[in-house]
XYZ file of C-alpha atoms in Angstrom:
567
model
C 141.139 -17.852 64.905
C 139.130 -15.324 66.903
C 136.039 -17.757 67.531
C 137.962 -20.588 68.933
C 139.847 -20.703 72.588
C 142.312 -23.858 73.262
C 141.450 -26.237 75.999
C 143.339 -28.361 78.584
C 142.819 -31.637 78.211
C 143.759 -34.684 80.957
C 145.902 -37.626 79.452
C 142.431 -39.852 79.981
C 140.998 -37.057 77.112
C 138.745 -35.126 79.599
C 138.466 -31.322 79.444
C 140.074 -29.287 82.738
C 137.282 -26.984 83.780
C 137.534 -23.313 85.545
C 136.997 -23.569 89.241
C 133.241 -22.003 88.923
C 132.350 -24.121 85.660
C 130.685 -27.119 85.803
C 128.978 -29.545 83.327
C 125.461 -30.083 82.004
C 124.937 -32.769 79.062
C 127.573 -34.274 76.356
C 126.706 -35.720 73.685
C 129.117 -38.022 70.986
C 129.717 -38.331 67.761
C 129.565 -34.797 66.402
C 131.613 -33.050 63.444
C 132.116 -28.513 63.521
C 131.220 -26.661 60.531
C 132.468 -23.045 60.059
C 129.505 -21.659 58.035
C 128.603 -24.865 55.160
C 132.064 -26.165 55.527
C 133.516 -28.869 57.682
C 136.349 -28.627 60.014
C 139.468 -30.356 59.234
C 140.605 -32.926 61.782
C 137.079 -31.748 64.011
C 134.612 -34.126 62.516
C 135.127 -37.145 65.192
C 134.673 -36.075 69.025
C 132.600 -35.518 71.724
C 130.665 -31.906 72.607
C 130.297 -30.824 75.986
C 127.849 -27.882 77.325
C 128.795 -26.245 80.508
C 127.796 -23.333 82.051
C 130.596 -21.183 80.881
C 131.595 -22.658 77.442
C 130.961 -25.389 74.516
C 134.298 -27.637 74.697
C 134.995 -29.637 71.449
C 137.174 -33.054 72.565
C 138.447 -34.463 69.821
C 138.492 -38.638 69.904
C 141.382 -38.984 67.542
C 143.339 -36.148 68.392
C 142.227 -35.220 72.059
C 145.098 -32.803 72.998
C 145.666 -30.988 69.516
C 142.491 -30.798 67.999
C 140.474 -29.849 71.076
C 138.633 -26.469 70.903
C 136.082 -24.350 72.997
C 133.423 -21.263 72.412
C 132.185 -18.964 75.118
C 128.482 -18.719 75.788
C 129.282 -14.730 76.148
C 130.741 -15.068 72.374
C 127.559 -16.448 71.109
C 124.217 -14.538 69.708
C 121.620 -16.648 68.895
C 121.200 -20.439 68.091
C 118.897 -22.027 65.957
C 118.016 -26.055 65.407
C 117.752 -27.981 62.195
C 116.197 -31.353 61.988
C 117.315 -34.196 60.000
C 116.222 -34.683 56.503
C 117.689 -37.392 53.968
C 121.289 -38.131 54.680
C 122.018 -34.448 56.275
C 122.483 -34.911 60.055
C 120.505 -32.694 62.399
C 122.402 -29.477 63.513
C 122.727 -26.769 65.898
C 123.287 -23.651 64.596
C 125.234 -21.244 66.454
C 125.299 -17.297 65.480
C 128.010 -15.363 66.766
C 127.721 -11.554 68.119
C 130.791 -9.622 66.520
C 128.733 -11.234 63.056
C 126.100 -8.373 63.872
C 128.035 -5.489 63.650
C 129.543 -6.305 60.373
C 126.016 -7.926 58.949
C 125.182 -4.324 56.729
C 129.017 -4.291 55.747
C 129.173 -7.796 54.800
C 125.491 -7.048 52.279
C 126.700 -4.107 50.706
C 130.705 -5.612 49.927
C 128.075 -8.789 48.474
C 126.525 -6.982 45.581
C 130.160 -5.912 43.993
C 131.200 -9.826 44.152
C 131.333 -11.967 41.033
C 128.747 -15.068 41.167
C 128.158 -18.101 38.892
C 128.676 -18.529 35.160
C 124.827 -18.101 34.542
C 124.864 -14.567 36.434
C 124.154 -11.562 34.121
C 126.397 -8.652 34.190
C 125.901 -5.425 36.706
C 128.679 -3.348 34.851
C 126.188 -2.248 31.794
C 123.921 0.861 32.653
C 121.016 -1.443 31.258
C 120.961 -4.608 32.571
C 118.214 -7.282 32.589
C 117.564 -8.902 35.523
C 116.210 -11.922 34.908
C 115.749 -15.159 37.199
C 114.763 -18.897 36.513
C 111.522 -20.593 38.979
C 111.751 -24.441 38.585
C 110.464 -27.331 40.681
C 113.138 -30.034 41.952
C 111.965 -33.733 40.864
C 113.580 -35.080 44.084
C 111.330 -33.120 47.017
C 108.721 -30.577 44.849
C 110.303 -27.434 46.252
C 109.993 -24.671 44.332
C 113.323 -22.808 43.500
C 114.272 -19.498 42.679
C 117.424 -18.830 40.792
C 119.206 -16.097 39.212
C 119.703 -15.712 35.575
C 118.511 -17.531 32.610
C 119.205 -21.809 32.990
C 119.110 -23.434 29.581
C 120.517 -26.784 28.212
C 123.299 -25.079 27.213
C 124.174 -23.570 30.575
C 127.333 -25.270 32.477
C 126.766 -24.875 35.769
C 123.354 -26.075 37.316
C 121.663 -24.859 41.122
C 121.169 -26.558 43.333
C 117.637 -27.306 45.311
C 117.474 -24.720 48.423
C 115.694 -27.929 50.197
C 117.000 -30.833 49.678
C 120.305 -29.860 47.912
C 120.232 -31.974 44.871
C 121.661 -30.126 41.876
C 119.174 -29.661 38.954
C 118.900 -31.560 36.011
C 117.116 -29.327 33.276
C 116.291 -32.534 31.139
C 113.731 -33.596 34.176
C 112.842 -30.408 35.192
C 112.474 -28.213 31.687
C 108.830 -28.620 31.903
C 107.842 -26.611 35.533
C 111.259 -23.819 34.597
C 109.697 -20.185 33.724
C 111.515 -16.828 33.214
C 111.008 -14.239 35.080
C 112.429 -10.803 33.432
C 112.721 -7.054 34.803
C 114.496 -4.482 32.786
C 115.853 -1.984 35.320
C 118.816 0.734 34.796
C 121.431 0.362 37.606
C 120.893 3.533 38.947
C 117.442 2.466 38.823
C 118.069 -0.491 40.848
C 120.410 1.496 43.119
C 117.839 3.856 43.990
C 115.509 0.809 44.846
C 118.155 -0.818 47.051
C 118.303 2.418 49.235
C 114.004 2.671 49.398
C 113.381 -1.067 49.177
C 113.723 -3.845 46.962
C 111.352 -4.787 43.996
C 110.112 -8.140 43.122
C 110.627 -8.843 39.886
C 107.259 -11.307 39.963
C 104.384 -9.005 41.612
C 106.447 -5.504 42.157
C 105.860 -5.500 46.117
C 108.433 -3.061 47.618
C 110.070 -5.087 50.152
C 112.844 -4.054 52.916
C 116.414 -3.780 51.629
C 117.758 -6.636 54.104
C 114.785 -8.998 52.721
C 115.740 -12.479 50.686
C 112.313 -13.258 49.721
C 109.578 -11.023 48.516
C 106.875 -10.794 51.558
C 103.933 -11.243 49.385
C 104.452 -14.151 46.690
C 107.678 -15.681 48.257
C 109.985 -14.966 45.295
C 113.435 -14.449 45.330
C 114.675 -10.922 45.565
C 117.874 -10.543 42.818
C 119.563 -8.288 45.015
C 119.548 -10.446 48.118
C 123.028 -11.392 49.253
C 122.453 -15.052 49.229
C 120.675 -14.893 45.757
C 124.114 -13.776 44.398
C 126.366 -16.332 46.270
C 123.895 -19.290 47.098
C 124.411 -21.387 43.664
C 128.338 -20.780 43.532
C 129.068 -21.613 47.301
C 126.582 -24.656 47.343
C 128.412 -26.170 44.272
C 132.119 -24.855 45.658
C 130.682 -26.692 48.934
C 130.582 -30.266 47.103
C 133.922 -29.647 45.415
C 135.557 -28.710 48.724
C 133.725 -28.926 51.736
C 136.511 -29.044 54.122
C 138.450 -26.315 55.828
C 141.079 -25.373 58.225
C 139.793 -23.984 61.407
C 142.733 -21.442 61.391
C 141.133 -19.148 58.478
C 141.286 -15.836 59.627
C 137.822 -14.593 58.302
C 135.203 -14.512 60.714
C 132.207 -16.548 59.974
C 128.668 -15.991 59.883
C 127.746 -19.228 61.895
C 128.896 -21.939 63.065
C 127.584 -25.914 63.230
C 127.432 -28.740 65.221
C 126.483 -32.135 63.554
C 124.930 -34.537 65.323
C 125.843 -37.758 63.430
C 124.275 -40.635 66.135
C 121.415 -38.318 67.864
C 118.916 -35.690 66.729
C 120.596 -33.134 69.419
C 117.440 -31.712 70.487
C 118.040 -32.404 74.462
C 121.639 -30.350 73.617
C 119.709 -27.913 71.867
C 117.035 -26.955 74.648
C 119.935 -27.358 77.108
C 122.113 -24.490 74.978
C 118.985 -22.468 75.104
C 118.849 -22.520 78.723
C 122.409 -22.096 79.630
C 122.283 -18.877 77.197
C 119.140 -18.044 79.044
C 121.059 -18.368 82.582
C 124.232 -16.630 81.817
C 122.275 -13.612 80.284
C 120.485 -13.590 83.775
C 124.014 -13.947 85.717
C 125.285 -11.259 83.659
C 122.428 -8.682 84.700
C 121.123 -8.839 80.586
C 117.795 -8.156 81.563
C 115.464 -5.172 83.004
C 118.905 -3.477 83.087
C 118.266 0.403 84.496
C 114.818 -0.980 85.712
C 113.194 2.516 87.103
C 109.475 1.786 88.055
C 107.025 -1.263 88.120
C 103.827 -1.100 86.791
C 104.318 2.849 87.434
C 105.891 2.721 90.552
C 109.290 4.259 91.271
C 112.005 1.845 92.253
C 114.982 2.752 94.888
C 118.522 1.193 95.207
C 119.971 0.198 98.187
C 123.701 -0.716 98.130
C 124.400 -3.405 101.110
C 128.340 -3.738 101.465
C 129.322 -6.853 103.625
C 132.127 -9.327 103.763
C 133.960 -6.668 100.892
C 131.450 -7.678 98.563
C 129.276 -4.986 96.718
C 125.633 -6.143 96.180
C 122.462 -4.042 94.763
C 118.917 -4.948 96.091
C 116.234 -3.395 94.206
C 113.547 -2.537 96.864
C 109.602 -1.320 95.635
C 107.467 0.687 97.870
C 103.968 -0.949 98.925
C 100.837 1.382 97.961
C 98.565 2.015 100.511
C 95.615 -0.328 101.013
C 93.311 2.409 102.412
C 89.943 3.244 101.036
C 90.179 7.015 99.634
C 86.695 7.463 97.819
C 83.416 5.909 98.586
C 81.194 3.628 96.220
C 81.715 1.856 93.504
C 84.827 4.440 92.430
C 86.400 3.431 95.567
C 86.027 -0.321 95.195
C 87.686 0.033 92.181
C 90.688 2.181 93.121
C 90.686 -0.410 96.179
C 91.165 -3.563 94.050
C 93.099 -1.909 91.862
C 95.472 -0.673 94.816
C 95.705 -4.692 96.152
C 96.472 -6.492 92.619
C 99.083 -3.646 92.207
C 100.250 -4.561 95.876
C 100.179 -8.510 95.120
C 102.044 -7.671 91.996
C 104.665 -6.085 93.731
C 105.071 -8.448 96.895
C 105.370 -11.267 94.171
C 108.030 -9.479 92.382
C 110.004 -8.928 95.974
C 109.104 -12.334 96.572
C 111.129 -13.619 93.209
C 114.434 -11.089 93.588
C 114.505 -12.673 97.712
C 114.431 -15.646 95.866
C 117.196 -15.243 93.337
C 119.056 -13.733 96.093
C 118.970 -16.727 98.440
C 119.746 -18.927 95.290
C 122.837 -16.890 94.955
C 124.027 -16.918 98.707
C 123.432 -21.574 97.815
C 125.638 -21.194 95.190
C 128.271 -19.194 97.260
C 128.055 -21.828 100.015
C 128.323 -24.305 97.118
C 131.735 -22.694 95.532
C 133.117 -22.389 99.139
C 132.380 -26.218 99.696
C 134.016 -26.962 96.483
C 136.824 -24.887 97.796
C 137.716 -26.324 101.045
C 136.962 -30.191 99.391
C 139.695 -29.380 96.862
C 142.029 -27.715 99.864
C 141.597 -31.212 101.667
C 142.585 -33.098 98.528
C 145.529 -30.895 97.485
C 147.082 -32.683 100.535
C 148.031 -35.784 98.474
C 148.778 -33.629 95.143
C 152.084 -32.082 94.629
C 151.946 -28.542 94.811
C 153.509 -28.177 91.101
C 149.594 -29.845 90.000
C 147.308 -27.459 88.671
C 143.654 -27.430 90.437
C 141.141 -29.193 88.297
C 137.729 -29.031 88.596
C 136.299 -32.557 87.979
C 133.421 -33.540 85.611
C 130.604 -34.669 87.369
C 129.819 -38.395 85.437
C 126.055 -38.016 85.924
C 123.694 -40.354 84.158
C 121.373 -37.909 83.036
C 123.828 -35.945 80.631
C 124.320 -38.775 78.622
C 122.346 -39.772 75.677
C 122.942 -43.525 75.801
C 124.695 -46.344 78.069
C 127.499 -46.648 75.771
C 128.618 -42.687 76.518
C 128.012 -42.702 79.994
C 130.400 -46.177 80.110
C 133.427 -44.063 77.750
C 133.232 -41.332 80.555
C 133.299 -43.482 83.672
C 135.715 -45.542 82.001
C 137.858 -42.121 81.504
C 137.191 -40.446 85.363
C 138.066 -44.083 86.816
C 141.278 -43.756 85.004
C 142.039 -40.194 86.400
C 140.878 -41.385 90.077
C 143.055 -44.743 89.679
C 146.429 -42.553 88.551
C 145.797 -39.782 90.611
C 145.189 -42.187 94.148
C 148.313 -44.256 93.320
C 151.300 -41.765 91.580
C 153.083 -41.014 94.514
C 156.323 -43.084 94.151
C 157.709 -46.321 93.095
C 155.149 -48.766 95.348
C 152.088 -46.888 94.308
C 153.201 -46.597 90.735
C 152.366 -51.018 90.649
C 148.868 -50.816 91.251
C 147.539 -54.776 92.285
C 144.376 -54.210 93.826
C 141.343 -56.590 93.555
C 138.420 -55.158 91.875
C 135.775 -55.075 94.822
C 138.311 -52.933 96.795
C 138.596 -50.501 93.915
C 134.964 -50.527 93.851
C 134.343 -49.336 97.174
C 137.053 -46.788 97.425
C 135.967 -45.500 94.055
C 132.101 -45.424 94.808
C 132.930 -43.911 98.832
C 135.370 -41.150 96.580
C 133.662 -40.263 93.856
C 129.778 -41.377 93.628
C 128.547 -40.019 96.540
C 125.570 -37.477 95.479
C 125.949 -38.737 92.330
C 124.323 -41.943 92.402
C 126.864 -45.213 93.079
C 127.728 -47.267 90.296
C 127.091 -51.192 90.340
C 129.936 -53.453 90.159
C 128.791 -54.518 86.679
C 129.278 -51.304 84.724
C 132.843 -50.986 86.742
C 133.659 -53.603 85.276
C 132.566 -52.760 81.591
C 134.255 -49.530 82.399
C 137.450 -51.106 83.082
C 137.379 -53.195 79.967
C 137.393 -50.305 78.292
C 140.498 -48.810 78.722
C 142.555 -50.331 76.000
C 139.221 -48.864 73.123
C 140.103 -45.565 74.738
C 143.529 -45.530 74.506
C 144.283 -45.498 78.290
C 147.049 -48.220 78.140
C 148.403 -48.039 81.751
C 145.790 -49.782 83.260
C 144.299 -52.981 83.360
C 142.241 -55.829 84.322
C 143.811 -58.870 85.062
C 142.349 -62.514 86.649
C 144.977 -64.158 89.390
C 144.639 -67.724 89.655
C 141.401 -67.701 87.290
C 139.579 -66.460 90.305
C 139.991 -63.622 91.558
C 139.783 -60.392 89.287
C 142.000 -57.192 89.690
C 142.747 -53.310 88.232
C 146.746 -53.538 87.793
C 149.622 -51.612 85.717
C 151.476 -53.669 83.254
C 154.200 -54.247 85.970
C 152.704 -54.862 89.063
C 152.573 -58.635 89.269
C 156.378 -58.905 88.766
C 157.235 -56.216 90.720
C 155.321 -57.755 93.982
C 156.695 -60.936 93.241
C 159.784 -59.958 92.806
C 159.783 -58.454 96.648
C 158.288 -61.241 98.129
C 161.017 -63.492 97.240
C 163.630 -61.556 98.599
C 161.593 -61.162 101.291
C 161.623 -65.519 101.292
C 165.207 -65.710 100.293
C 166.023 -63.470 103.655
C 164.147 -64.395 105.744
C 162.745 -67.951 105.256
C 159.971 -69.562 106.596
C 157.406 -66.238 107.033
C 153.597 -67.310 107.381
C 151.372 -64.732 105.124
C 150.786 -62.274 108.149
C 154.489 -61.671 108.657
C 154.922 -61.393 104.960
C 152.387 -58.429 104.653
C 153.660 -57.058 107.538
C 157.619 -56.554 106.224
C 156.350 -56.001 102.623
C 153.782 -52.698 103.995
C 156.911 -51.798 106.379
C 159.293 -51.611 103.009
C 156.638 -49.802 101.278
C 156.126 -46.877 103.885
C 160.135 -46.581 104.373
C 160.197 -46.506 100.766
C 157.560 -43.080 101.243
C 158.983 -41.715 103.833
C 162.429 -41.678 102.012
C 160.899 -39.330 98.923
C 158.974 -37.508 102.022
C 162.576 -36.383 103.018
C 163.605 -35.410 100.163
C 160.681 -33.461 98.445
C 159.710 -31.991 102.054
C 156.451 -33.022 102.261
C 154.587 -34.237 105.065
C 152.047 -37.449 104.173
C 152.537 -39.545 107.853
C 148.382 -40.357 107.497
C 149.291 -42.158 104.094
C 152.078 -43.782 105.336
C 149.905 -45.602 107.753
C 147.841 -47.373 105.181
C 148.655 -50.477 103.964
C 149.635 -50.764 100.559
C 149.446 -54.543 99.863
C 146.555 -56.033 101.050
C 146.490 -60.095 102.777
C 144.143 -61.478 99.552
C 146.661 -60.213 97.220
C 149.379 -61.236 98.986
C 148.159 -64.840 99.480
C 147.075 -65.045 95.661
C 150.457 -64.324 94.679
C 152.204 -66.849 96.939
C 149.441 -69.401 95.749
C 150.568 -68.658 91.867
C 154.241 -69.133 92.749
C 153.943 -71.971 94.414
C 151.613 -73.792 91.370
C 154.622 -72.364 89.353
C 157.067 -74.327 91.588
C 158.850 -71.504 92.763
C 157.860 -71.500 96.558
C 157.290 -74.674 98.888
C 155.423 -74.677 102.005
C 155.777 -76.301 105.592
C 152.094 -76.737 107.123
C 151.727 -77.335 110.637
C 149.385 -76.775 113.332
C 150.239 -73.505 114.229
C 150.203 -72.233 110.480
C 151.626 -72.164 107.080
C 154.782 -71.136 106.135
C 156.790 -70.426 102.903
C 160.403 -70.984 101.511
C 161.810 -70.398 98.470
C 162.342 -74.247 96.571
C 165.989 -74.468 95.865
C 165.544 -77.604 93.812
């Protein structure tokens, strides 16, 4: 599987991205096609376009059936709209499919086609092909070889791809019939191709004849097309490990039409070519004038600016000749100081994306801090609004980063691994985190997102209601295991009020962290100042176990305070 790279995938079924790669629109509910044929186990998942690479994430199996393509890898792409029950489709070409494109049309014309095919091995064959109009859309069809009602395996329609029925369609079929010699026909491959209807010479690579539209018999899809479109219905799926390279490859957009994905791949293409110095490669004058290089070496980095010398603006002749040369002189000047003005441009684009990588690189040298140093460094997708086609993808993504941010703030040992945190507090750290420049969520689609963690499979976390009132993002765990240390708190030391009781219960948490501090040899003093329990959990709690019975109170003037009810 040359055509297809693996791809690291987060437990939450995100894609890890390169540290210069970033994300531009993803779209759901798409299936991979290797030529005509599906991909086994790759027709459920989500497609995402980034600058670098299209990443295949599969829904059902995220971490085995996940793929990606380079943009360098790819040729050309095409677009084809929907029509009757076939999904619209981008169509991606591949580049190592041009060098073997004459190859592949020459090893086409030995292979063995349908049952209705004639025979190539005589020295005078008949060439003979079948024009008939399908009942279903009114295309008309070209096929090879003679179709009767006694004929046992049918065409299908080019257009729509319904297979013909000769009973409906007997009355529009006509034979078209060219006796040729194969070293007749061999001759006419090397100088051209001749249609069999009106005798135009066309171009040996041609499928159709350029002046009545006919098909050509020795076209390389004329041979195959009727075989591999009826193979296609009797097995249209295949493994994605084949080792033959394919001519194409497709994307099925089952939900959308994929046109916003397809005008995005166009640009990305467009942009990397740039990057990579594609175009006006060599570039030696403009509009006749000689262009220098100048090699500027700073900060060890090698960088070419391409500089063009301004004509001179004085008047040479006199009259009208003059004028002329004079105008002349300035539109070739403007032309120039435009194109100067464009490459300063790009330039000072490329010195904002610098600055942009280097911020990226000192915010993720900050946040290593709380990340163990065996952690790889991920580059996080940014959950933008705009690169999704509907609410109910952007809400599966959010849902997805929240669960990453959630795991990744509270892993570090036993206390943070019982997250019990009411949802408005999770709201603001998450918004303050991870939605600045991004635009902030409301609390509304947090919430949806949260709800959502069970659909996605993300079964660690989530969303309970304490006392019917107050609603919070927890583990499975985390209820008991706070309870559980607040009454041997209680059944120590008796009679705490709620202050004193979040005081001992943040002091056992931090001696707790600085106990695995020790021992892995990292230094994280700042995080063992924050508390980990906050007073509103802490009091919901103790208001739960005593409606359970379990704790009693002694109220007073000077407070409240709590015992554990030994009755």
């Amino acid at each position: 599987m040359t055509y297809f790279q693996s791809v690291q995938i987060k437990n939450s079924g995100r894609p890890i991205l390169s540290n210069d790669e970033h994300d531009i629109i993803i779209n759901d509910s798409v299936g991979l096609y290797k030529d005509n044929q599906r991909i086994k186990d790759k027709q459920n998942g989500r497609i995402f376009l980034t600058n670098k690479r299209l990443i295949y994430v599969d829904n059902l199996l995220p971490l085995n059936s996940s793929v990606s393509l380079n943009l360098n890898d790819i040729d050309s792409i095409d677009y084809q709209s929907r029509f009757l029950k076939r999904s619209s489709r981008l169509i991606i070409f591949l580049i190592s499919n041009k060098n073997n494109q004459v190859h592949n049309q020459s090893n086409l014309l030995n292979c063995s086609s349908s049952s209705f095919l004639p025979s190539f091995s005589s020295p005078n064959s008949i060439f003979s092909t079948t024009e008939w109009i399908c009942p279903i859309c009114s295309a008309t069809n070209v096929s090879d070889g003679k179709i009767t009602l006694a004929s046992t395996n049918f065409p299908v329609c080019n257009n729509c791809g319904v297979q013909m029925d000769y009973n409906m369609t007997k009355d529009s079929v006509k034979y078209h019939i060219d006796n040729t010699t194969l070293t007749t026909d061999t001759n006419k491959h090397k100088n051209g191709l001749s249609c069999p209807k009106c005798t135009f010479l066309n171009h040996s690579s041609m499928k159709y004849c350029e002046m009545c539209d006919t098909k050509l018999p020795q076209s390389k899809n004329i041979i195959s097309s009727s075989s591999s479109s009826n193979n296609n219905h009797n097995n249209n799926s295949i493994d994605v490990q084949s080792s033959d390279m394919p001519k194409y490859i497709q994307i099925s957009f089952r939900k959308t039409d994929g046109s916003l994905f397809f005008e995005a791949t166009k640009k990305a293409l467009n942009d990397l070519k740039l990057d990579n110095g594609t175009f006006n490669q060599n570039l030696a004058s403009v509009n006749g004038i000689p262009v220098t290089q100048k090699n500027n070496i700073s900060n060890s980095t090698f960088t070419t600016f391409t500089t063009t010398p301004m004509l001179s603006s004085n008047i040479e002749f006199m009259g009208i000749n003059g004028l002329e040369r004079y105008k002349e002189t300035q539109l070739l000047n403007n032309d120039i100081l435009f194109n100067n003005a464009l490459q300063d441009l790009n330039n000072l684009m490329s010195l904002a994306n610098s600055i942009e990588n280097l911020y990226r690189a000192q915010d993720k040298n900050l946040s290593n801090n709380h990340i163990s140093n065996k952690n790889i460094i991920e580059t996080n997708l940014i959950i933008d609004r705009e690169k999704f086609l509907n609410q109910d993808s952007f809400l599966n993504e959010l849902s997805r980063e929240i669960y990453d941010f959630a795991m990744l703030e509270f892993k570090d040992n036993e206390i943070n691994n019982n997250v019990l945190i009411p949802l408005i507090d999770f709201y603001a750290m998450y918004n303050k985190a991870m939605r600045i420049g991004t635009g902030l969520i409301s609390p509304q689609e947090l919430k949806e997102a949260c709800q959502r963690f069970s659909k996605l499979g993300l079964n660690d976390l989530k969303l309970i209601t304490l006392n019917k009132r107050i609603l919070c993002l927890a583990t499975n765990n985390s209820f008991d295991f706070i309870k559980k240390q607040i009454l041997e708190l209680l059944s120590k030391n008796p009679g705490l009020d709620i202050l004193k009781l979040t005081q001992l219960l943040n002091d056992m948490a931090d001696q707790h962290k600085s106990k695995l501090d020790n021992t892995s040899g990292s230094n994280n003093n700042k995080n063992n100042q924050n508390s980990v329990w906050t007073v509103s959990i802490i009091e919901e709690i103790l208001q739960s176990c005593i409606n359970n019975g379990i704790l009693v109170i002694d109220e007073d003037l000077s407070g409240v305070y709590y015992y554990t009810n030994r009755f």
